[in-house]
mmCIF file of C-alpha atoms and ligand atoms in Angstrom:
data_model
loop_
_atom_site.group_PDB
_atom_site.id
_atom_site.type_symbol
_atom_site.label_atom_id
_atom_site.label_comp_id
_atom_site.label_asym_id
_atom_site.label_seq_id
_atom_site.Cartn_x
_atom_site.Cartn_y
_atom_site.Cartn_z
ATOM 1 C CA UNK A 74 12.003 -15.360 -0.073
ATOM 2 C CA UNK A 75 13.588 -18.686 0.688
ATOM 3 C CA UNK A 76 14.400 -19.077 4.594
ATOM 4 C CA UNK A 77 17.662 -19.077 5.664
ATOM 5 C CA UNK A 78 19.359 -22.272 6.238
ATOM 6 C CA UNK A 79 22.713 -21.102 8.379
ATOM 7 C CA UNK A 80 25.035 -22.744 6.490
ATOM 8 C CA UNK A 81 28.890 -23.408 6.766
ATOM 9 C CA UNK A 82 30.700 -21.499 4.249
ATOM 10 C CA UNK A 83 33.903 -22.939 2.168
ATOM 11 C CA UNK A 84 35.378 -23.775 -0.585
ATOM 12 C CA UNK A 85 33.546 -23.057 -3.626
ATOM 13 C CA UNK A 86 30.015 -21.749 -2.131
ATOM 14 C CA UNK A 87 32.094 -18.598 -0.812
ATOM 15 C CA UNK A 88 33.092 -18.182 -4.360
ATOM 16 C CA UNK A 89 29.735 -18.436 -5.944
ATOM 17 C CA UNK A 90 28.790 -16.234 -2.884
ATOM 18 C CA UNK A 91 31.238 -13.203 -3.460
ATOM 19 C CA UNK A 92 31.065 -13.869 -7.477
ATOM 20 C CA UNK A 93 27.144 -13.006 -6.519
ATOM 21 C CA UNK A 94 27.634 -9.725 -4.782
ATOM 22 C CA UNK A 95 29.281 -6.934 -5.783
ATOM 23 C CA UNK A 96 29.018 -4.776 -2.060
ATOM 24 C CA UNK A 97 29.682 -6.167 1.183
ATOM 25 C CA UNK A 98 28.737 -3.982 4.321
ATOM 26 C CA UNK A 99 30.960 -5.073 7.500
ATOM 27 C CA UNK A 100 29.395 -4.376 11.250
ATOM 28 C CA UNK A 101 32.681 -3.573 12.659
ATOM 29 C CA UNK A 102 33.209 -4.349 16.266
ATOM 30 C CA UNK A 103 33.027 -8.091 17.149
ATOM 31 C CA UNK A 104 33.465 -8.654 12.660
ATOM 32 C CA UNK A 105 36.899 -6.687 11.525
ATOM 33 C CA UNK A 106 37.875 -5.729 15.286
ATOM 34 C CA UNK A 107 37.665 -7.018 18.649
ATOM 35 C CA UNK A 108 37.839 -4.127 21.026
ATOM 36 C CA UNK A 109 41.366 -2.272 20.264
ATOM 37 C CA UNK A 110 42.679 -5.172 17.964
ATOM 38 C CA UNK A 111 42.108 -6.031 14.529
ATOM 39 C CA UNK A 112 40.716 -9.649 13.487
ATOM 40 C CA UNK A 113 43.585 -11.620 12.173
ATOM 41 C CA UNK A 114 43.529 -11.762 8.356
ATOM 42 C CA UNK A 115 40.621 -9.172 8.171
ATOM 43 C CA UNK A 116 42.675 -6.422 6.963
ATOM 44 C CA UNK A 117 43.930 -8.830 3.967
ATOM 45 C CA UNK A 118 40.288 -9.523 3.653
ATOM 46 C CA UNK A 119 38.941 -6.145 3.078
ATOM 47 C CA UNK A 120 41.804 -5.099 0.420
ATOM 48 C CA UNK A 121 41.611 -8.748 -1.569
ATOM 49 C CA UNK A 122 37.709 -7.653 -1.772
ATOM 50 C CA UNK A 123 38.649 -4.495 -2.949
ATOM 51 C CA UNK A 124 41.419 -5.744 -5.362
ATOM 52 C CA UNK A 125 38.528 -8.243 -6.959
ATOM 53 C CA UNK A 126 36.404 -4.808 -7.695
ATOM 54 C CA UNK A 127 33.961 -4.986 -4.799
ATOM 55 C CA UNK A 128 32.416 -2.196 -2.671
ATOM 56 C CA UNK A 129 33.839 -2.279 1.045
ATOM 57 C CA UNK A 130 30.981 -0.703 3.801
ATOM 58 C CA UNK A 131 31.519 -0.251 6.978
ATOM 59 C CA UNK A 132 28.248 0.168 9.110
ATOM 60 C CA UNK A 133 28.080 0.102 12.921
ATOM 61 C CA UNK A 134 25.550 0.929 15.425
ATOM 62 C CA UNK A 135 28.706 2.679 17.912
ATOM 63 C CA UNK A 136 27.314 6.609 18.137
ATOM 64 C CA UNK A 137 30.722 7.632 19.452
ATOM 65 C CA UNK A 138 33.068 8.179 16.690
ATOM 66 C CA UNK A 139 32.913 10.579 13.636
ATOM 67 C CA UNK A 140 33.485 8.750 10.407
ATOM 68 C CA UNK A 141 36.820 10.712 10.381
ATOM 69 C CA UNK A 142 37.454 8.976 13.929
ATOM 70 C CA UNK A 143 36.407 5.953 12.446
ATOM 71 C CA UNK A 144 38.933 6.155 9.500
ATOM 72 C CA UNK A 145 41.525 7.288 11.715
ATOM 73 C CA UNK A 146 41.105 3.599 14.097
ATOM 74 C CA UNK A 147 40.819 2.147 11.368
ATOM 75 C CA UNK A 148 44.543 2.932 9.959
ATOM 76 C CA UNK A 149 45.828 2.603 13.376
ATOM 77 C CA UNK A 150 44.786 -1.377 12.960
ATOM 78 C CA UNK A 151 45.958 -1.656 9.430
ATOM 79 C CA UNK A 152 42.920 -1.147 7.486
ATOM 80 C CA UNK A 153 42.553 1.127 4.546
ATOM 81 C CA UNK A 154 38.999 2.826 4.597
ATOM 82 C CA UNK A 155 37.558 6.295 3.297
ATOM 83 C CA UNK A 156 35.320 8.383 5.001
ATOM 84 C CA UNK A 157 32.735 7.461 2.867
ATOM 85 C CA UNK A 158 32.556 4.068 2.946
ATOM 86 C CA UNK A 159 31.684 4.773 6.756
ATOM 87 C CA UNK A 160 28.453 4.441 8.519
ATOM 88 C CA UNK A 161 28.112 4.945 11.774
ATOM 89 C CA UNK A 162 25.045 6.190 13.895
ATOM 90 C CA UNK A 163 26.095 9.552 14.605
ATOM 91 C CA UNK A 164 26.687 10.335 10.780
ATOM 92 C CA UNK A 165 23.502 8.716 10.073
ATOM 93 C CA UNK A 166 21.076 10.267 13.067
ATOM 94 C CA UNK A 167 22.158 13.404 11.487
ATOM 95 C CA UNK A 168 21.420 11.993 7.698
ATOM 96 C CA UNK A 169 18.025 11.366 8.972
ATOM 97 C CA UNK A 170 17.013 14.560 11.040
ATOM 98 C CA UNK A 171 18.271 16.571 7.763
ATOM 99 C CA UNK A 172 17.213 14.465 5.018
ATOM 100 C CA UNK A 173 13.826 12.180 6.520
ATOM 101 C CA UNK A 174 12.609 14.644 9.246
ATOM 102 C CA UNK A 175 14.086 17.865 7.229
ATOM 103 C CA UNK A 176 14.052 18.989 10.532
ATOM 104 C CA UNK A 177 14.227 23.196 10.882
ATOM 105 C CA UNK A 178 15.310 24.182 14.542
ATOM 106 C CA UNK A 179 17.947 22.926 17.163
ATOM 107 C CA UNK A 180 18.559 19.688 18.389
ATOM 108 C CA UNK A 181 18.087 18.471 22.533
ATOM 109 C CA UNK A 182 21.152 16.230 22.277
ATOM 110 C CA UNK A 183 21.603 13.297 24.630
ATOM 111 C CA UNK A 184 25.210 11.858 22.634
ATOM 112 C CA UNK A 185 28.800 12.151 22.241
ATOM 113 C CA UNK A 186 30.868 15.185 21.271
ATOM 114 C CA UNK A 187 31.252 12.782 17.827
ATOM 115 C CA UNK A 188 27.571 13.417 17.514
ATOM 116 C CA UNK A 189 27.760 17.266 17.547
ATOM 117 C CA UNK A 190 30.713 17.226 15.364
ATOM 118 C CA UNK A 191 28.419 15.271 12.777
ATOM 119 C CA UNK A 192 25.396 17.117 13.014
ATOM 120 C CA UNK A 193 27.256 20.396 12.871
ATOM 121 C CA UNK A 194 28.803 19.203 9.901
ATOM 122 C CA UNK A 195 25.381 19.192 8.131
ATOM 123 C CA UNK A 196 24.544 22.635 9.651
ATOM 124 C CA UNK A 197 22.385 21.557 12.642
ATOM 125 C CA UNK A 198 22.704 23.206 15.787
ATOM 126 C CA UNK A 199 22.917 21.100 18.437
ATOM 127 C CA UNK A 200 22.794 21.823 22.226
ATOM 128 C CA UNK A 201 22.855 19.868 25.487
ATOM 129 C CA UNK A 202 26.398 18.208 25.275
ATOM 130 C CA UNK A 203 28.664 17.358 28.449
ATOM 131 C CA UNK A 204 27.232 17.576 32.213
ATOM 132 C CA UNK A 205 24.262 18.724 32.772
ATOM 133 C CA UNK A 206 25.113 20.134 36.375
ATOM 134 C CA UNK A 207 22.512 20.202 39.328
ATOM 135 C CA UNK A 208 23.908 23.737 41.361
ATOM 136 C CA UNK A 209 22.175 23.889 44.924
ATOM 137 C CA UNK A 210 19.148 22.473 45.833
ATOM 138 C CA UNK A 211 16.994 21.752 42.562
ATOM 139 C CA UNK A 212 13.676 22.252 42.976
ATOM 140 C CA UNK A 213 11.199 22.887 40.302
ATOM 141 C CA UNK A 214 12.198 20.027 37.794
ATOM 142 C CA UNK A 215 9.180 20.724 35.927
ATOM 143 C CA UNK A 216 9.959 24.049 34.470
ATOM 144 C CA UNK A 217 13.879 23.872 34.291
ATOM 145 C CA UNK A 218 14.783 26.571 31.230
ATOM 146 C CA UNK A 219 13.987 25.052 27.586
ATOM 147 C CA UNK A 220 15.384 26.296 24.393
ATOM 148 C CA UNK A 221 12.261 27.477 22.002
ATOM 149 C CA UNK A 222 13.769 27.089 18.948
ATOM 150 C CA UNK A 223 14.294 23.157 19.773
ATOM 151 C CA UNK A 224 12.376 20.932 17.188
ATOM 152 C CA UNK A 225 14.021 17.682 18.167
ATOM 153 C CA UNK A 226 16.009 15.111 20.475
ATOM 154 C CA UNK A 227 17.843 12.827 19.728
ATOM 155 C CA UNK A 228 19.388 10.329 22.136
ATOM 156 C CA UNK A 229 22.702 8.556 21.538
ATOM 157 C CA UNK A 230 25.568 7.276 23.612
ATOM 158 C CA UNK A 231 26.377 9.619 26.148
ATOM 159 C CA UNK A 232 28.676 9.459 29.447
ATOM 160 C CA UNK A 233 27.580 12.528 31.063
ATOM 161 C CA UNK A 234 23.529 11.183 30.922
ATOM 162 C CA UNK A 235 21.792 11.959 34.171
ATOM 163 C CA UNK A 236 17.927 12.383 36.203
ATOM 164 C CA UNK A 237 18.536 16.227 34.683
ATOM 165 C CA UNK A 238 18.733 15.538 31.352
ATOM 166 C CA UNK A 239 16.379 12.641 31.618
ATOM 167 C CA UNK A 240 13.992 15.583 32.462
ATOM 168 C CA UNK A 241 15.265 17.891 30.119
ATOM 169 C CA UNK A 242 14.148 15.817 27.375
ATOM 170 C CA UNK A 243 11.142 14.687 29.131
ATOM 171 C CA UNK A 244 9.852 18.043 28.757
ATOM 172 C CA UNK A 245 11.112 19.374 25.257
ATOM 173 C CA UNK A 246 9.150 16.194 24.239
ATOM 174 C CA UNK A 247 6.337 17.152 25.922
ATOM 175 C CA UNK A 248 5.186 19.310 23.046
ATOM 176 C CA UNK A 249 3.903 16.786 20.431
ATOM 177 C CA UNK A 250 5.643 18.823 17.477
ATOM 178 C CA UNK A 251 9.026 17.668 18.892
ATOM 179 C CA UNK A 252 10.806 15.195 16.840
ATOM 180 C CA UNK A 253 12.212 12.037 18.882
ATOM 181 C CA UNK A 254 15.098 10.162 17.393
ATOM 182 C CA UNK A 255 17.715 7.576 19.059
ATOM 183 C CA UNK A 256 20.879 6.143 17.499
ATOM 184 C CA UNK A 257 19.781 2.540 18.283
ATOM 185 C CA UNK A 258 18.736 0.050 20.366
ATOM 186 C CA UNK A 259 21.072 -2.184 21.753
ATOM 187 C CA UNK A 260 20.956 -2.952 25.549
ATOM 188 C CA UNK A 261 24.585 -4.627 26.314
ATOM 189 C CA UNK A 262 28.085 -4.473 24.740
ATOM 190 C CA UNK A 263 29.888 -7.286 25.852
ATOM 191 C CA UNK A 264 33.624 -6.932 26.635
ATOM 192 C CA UNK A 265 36.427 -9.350 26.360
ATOM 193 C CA UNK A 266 36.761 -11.494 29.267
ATOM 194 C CA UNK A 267 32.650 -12.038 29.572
ATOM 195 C CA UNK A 268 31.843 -8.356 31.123
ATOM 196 C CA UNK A 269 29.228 -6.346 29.748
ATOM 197 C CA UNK A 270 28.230 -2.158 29.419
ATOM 198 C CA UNK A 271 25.276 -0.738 29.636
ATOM 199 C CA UNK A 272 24.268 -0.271 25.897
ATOM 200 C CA UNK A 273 22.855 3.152 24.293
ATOM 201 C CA UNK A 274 19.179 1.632 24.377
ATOM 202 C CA UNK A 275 19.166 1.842 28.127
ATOM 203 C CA UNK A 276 19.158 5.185 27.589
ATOM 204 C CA UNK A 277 16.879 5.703 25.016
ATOM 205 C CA UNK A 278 14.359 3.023 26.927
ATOM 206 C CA UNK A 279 14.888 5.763 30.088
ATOM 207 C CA UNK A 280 13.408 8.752 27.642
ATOM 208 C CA UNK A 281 10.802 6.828 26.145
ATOM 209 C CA UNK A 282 9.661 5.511 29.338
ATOM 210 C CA UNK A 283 9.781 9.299 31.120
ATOM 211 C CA UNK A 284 8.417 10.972 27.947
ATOM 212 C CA UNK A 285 5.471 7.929 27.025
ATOM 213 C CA UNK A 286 6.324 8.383 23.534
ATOM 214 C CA UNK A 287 8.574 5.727 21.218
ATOM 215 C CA UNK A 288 11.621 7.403 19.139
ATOM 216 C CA UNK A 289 12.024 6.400 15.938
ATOM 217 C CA UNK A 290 15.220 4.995 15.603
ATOM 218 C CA UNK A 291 18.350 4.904 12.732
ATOM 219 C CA UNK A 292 20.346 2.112 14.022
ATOM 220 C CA UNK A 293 20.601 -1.556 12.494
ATOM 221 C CA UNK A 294 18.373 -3.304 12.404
ATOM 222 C CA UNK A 295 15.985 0.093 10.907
ATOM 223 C CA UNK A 296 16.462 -0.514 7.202
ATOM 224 C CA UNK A 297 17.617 3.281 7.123
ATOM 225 C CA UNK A 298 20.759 2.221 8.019
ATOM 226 C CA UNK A 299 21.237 0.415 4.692
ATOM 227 C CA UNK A 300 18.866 2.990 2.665
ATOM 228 C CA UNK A 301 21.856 5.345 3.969
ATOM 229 C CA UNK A 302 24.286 3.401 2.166
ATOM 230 C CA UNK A 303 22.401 2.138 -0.847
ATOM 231 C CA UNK A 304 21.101 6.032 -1.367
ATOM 232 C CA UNK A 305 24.376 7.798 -1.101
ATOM 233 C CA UNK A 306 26.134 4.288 -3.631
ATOM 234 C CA UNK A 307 23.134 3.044 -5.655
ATOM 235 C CA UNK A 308 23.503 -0.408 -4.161
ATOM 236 C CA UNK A 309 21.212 -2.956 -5.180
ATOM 237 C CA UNK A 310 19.974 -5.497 -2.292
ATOM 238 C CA UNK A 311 20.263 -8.532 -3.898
ATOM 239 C CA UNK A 312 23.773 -7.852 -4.622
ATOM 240 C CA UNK A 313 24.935 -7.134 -1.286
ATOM 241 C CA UNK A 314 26.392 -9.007 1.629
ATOM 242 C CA UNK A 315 26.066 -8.093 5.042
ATOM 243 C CA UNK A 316 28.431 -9.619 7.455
ATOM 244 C CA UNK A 317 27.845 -9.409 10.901
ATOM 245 C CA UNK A 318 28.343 -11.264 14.692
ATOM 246 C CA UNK A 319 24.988 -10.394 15.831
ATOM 247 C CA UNK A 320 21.548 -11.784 14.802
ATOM 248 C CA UNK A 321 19.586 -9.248 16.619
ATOM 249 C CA UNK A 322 21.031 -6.535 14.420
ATOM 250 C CA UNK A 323 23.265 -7.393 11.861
ATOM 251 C CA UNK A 324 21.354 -10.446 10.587
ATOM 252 C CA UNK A 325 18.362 -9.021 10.940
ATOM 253 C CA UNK A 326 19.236 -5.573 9.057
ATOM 254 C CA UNK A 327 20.066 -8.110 6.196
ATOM 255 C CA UNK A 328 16.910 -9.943 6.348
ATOM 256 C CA UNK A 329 14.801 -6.596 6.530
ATOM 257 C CA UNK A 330 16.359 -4.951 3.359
ATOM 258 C CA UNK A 331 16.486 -7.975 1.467
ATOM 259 C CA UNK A 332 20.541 -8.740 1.458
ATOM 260 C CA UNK A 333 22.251 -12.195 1.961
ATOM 261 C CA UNK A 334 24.057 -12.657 5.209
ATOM 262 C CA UNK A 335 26.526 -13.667 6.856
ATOM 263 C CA UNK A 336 27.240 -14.578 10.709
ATOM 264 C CA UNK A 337 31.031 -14.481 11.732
ATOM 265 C CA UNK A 338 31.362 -16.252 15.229
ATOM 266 C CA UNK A 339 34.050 -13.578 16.535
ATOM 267 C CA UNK A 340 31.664 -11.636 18.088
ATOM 268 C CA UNK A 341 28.245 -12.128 20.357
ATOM 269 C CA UNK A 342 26.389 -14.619 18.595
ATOM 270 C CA UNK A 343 26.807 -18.512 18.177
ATOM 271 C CA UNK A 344 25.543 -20.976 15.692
ATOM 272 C CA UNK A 345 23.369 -22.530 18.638
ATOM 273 C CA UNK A 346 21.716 -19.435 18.488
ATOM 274 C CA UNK A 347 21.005 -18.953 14.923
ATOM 275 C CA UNK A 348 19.792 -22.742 14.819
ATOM 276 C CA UNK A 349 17.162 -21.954 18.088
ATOM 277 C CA UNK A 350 16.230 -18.937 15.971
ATOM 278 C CA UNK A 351 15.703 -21.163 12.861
ATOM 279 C CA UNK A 352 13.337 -24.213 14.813
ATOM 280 C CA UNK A 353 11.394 -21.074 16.353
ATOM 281 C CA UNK A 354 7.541 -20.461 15.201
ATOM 282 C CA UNK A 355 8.237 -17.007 15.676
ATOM 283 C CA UNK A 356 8.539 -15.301 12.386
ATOM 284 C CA UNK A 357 10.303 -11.978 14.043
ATOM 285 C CA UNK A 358 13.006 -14.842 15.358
ATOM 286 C CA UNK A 359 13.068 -16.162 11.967
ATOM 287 C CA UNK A 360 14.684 -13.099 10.295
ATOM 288 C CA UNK A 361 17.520 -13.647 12.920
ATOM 289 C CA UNK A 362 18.843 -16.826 10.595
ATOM 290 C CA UNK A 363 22.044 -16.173 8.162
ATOM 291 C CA UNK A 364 22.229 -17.608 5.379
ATOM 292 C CA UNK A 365 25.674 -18.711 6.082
ATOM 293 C CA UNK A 366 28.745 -18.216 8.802
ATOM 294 C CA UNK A 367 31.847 -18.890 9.452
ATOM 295 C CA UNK A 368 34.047 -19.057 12.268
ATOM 296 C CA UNK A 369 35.960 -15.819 11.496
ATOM 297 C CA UNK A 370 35.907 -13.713 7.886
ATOM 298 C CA UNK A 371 39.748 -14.926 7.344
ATOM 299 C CA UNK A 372 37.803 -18.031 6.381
ATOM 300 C CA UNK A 373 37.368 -15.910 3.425
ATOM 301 C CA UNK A 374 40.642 -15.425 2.088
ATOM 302 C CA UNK A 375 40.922 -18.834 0.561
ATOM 303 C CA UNK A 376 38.563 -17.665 -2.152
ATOM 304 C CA UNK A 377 39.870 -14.280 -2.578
ATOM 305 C CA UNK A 378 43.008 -15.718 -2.795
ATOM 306 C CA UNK A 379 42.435 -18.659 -5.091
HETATM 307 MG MG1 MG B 573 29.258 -6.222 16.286
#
C-alpha cells in the first residue's frame, strides 16, 4: 500500500474521493459533535451522504451509551441515525464476548449501566455494576467472595471504579481460564477549554498491571471494531472512508483494516501532528498518516452539494 500523503481535501479530489467509497464510518465526538453540540453543517453532511446512496457508520470508542442512547443524542442534535448504523464499545465488547470468545458464564463487569444494558441484551449476565462498598474494617482482600460461574471481565468506563474492584478483578483473573476484555485504550479525553479526563485505559492499565496479564481489547484502533461493522453490512475496505480527529485511533483503525482516511481538525489532532508522524522512521507512527483532512467535514458539503 501506498503511504499516506495527508493531503488537503477540495474541490474535485473530495468528489473522486466520495464517488470512490460507497460507506463512510464517522468517530463521533470531536468529528459530528463537540461535547453537547453538533458540528456546524455535519448534520447536512450526513443526510446529503445518505441522499447520494452511501452507507452512514457511526463508530466510537465512548463505552457509556447504548446504541439506543446514542440514537436518542443523536436526534436531540439534529441528526437522523438508526440503531444499527451505531457502534459503540459497549455494543461491541458484548459482540465480541458472544460471538469471538463465545463466552458461557457471567461477566466481572468494571463499566457503565449502558454496558449491562448491552450485554443483557445478548443474554449475558453481567454482575459487578455501581459501588463496590468497603463496610467496616476490610481485611482479607485476598479472599473477598467471587462468583464461580464467572468466565470473564471486562473493563470499560466506569465512575464507581475503586482499590475493591481493582481486587475483585485481580482475583477472578487469577484463574487463567478467565477471559480478559477492555472497551479500549485511550488515556485522556480532552474537554473544551484545554481540560482533560482520565480516559477508560487508565483503568484498564490499573487491571492489567494488578492482574500481570494484557486484555484483549475491542476498541479502535483493534480492527474488530470495523470487522463489527463490515460483518453485520458486508462492507468492503477499499470502499470505505473513515473519518476521524484522532490519529492514534481513528487514523490508525483505517490504516489497520485497509480503508482510506480522513483527519477532520475539530477534534484532538493537528496537521503538525500527522506531518511529524509522516517524517517518522517509525513504521507504527506511520499508520498514524491520513490520507487527507480537512479543517471540519462541512468542507464536504461543497461536493455533496454540487
Ligand atoms: Mg473523537
Amino acid at each position: 500500500m501506498a503511504a499516506s500523503k495527508c493531503v488537503r481535501l477540495s474541490g474535485q479530489v473530495a468528489k473522486e474521493l466520495l464517488d470512490s467509497v460507497d460507506s463512510v464510518l464517522f468517530d463521533c465526538d470531536g468529528v459530528i459533535w463537540r461535547g453537547d453540540q453538533a458540528v456546524p453543517g455535519a448534520p447536512q453532511v450526513i443526510q446529503l451522504l445518505k441522499k447520494h446512496g452511501k452507507k452512514v457508520f457511526f463508530v466510537t470508542n465512548n463505552s457509556s451509551k447504548t446504541r439506543r442512547m446514542y440514537v436518542e443524542k443523536m436526534s436531540t442534535l439534529g441528526f437522523s441515525a438508526a440503531e444499527d448504523e451505531v457502534f459503540g464499545t459497549a455494543y461491541c465488547s458484548a459482540m465480541y464476548l458472544k460471538n469471538v470468545c463465545k463466552l458461557q458464564g457471567k461477566v466481572y463487569l468494571i463499566g457503565s449501566n449502558a454496558m449491562k444494558q448491552e450485554l443483557e441484551a445478548i443474554g449475558v449476565q453481567p454482575i459487578g455494576m455501581g459501588p463496590d462498598h468497603v463496610f467496616g474494617k476490610q481485611t482479607d482482600w485476598a479472599n473477598v467472595p467471587l462468583d464461580p460461574e464467572v468466565r470473564a471481565v471486562l473493563v470499560g468506563f466506569d465512575e464507581h471504579f475503586s482499590y475493591m474492584k481493582l481486587n475483585r478483578a485481580m482475583q477472578y483473573l487469577s484463574r487463567t481460564d478467565c477471559l480478559f476484555v477492555g472497551t479500549n485504550r485511550d488515556t485522556r479525553l480532552p474537554l473544551e477549554g484545554g481540560t482533560a479526563v482520565p480516559g477508560t485505559g487508565c483503568l484498564l492499565q490499573a487491571v492489567e498491571t494488578a492482574a500481570q496479564r494484557q486484555a484483549a481489547t475491542v476498541g479502535k484502533p483493534n480492527h474488530f471494531m470495523f470487522d463489527c461493522v463490515a460483518s453485520n453490512f458486508g462492507l468492503e475496505p477499499g470502499r470505505c472512508l473513515m473519518v476521524g480527529d484522532r490519529l492514534d485511533t481513528d487514523i490508525m483503525l483505517g490504516s489497520n483494516c485497509g480503508l482510506k482516511t480522513l483527519l477532520t481538525l475539530t477534534g484532538v489532532s493537528t496537521v503538525a501532528d500527522a506531518e511529524a508522524n509522516r517524517q517518522s522512521d517509525c513504521t507504527e507512527r506511520q499508520r498514524m498518516v491520513p490520507d487527507y483532512y480537512v479543517e471540519t467535514i462541512a468542507d464536504l458539503l461543497p461536493a455533496l452539494q454540487g
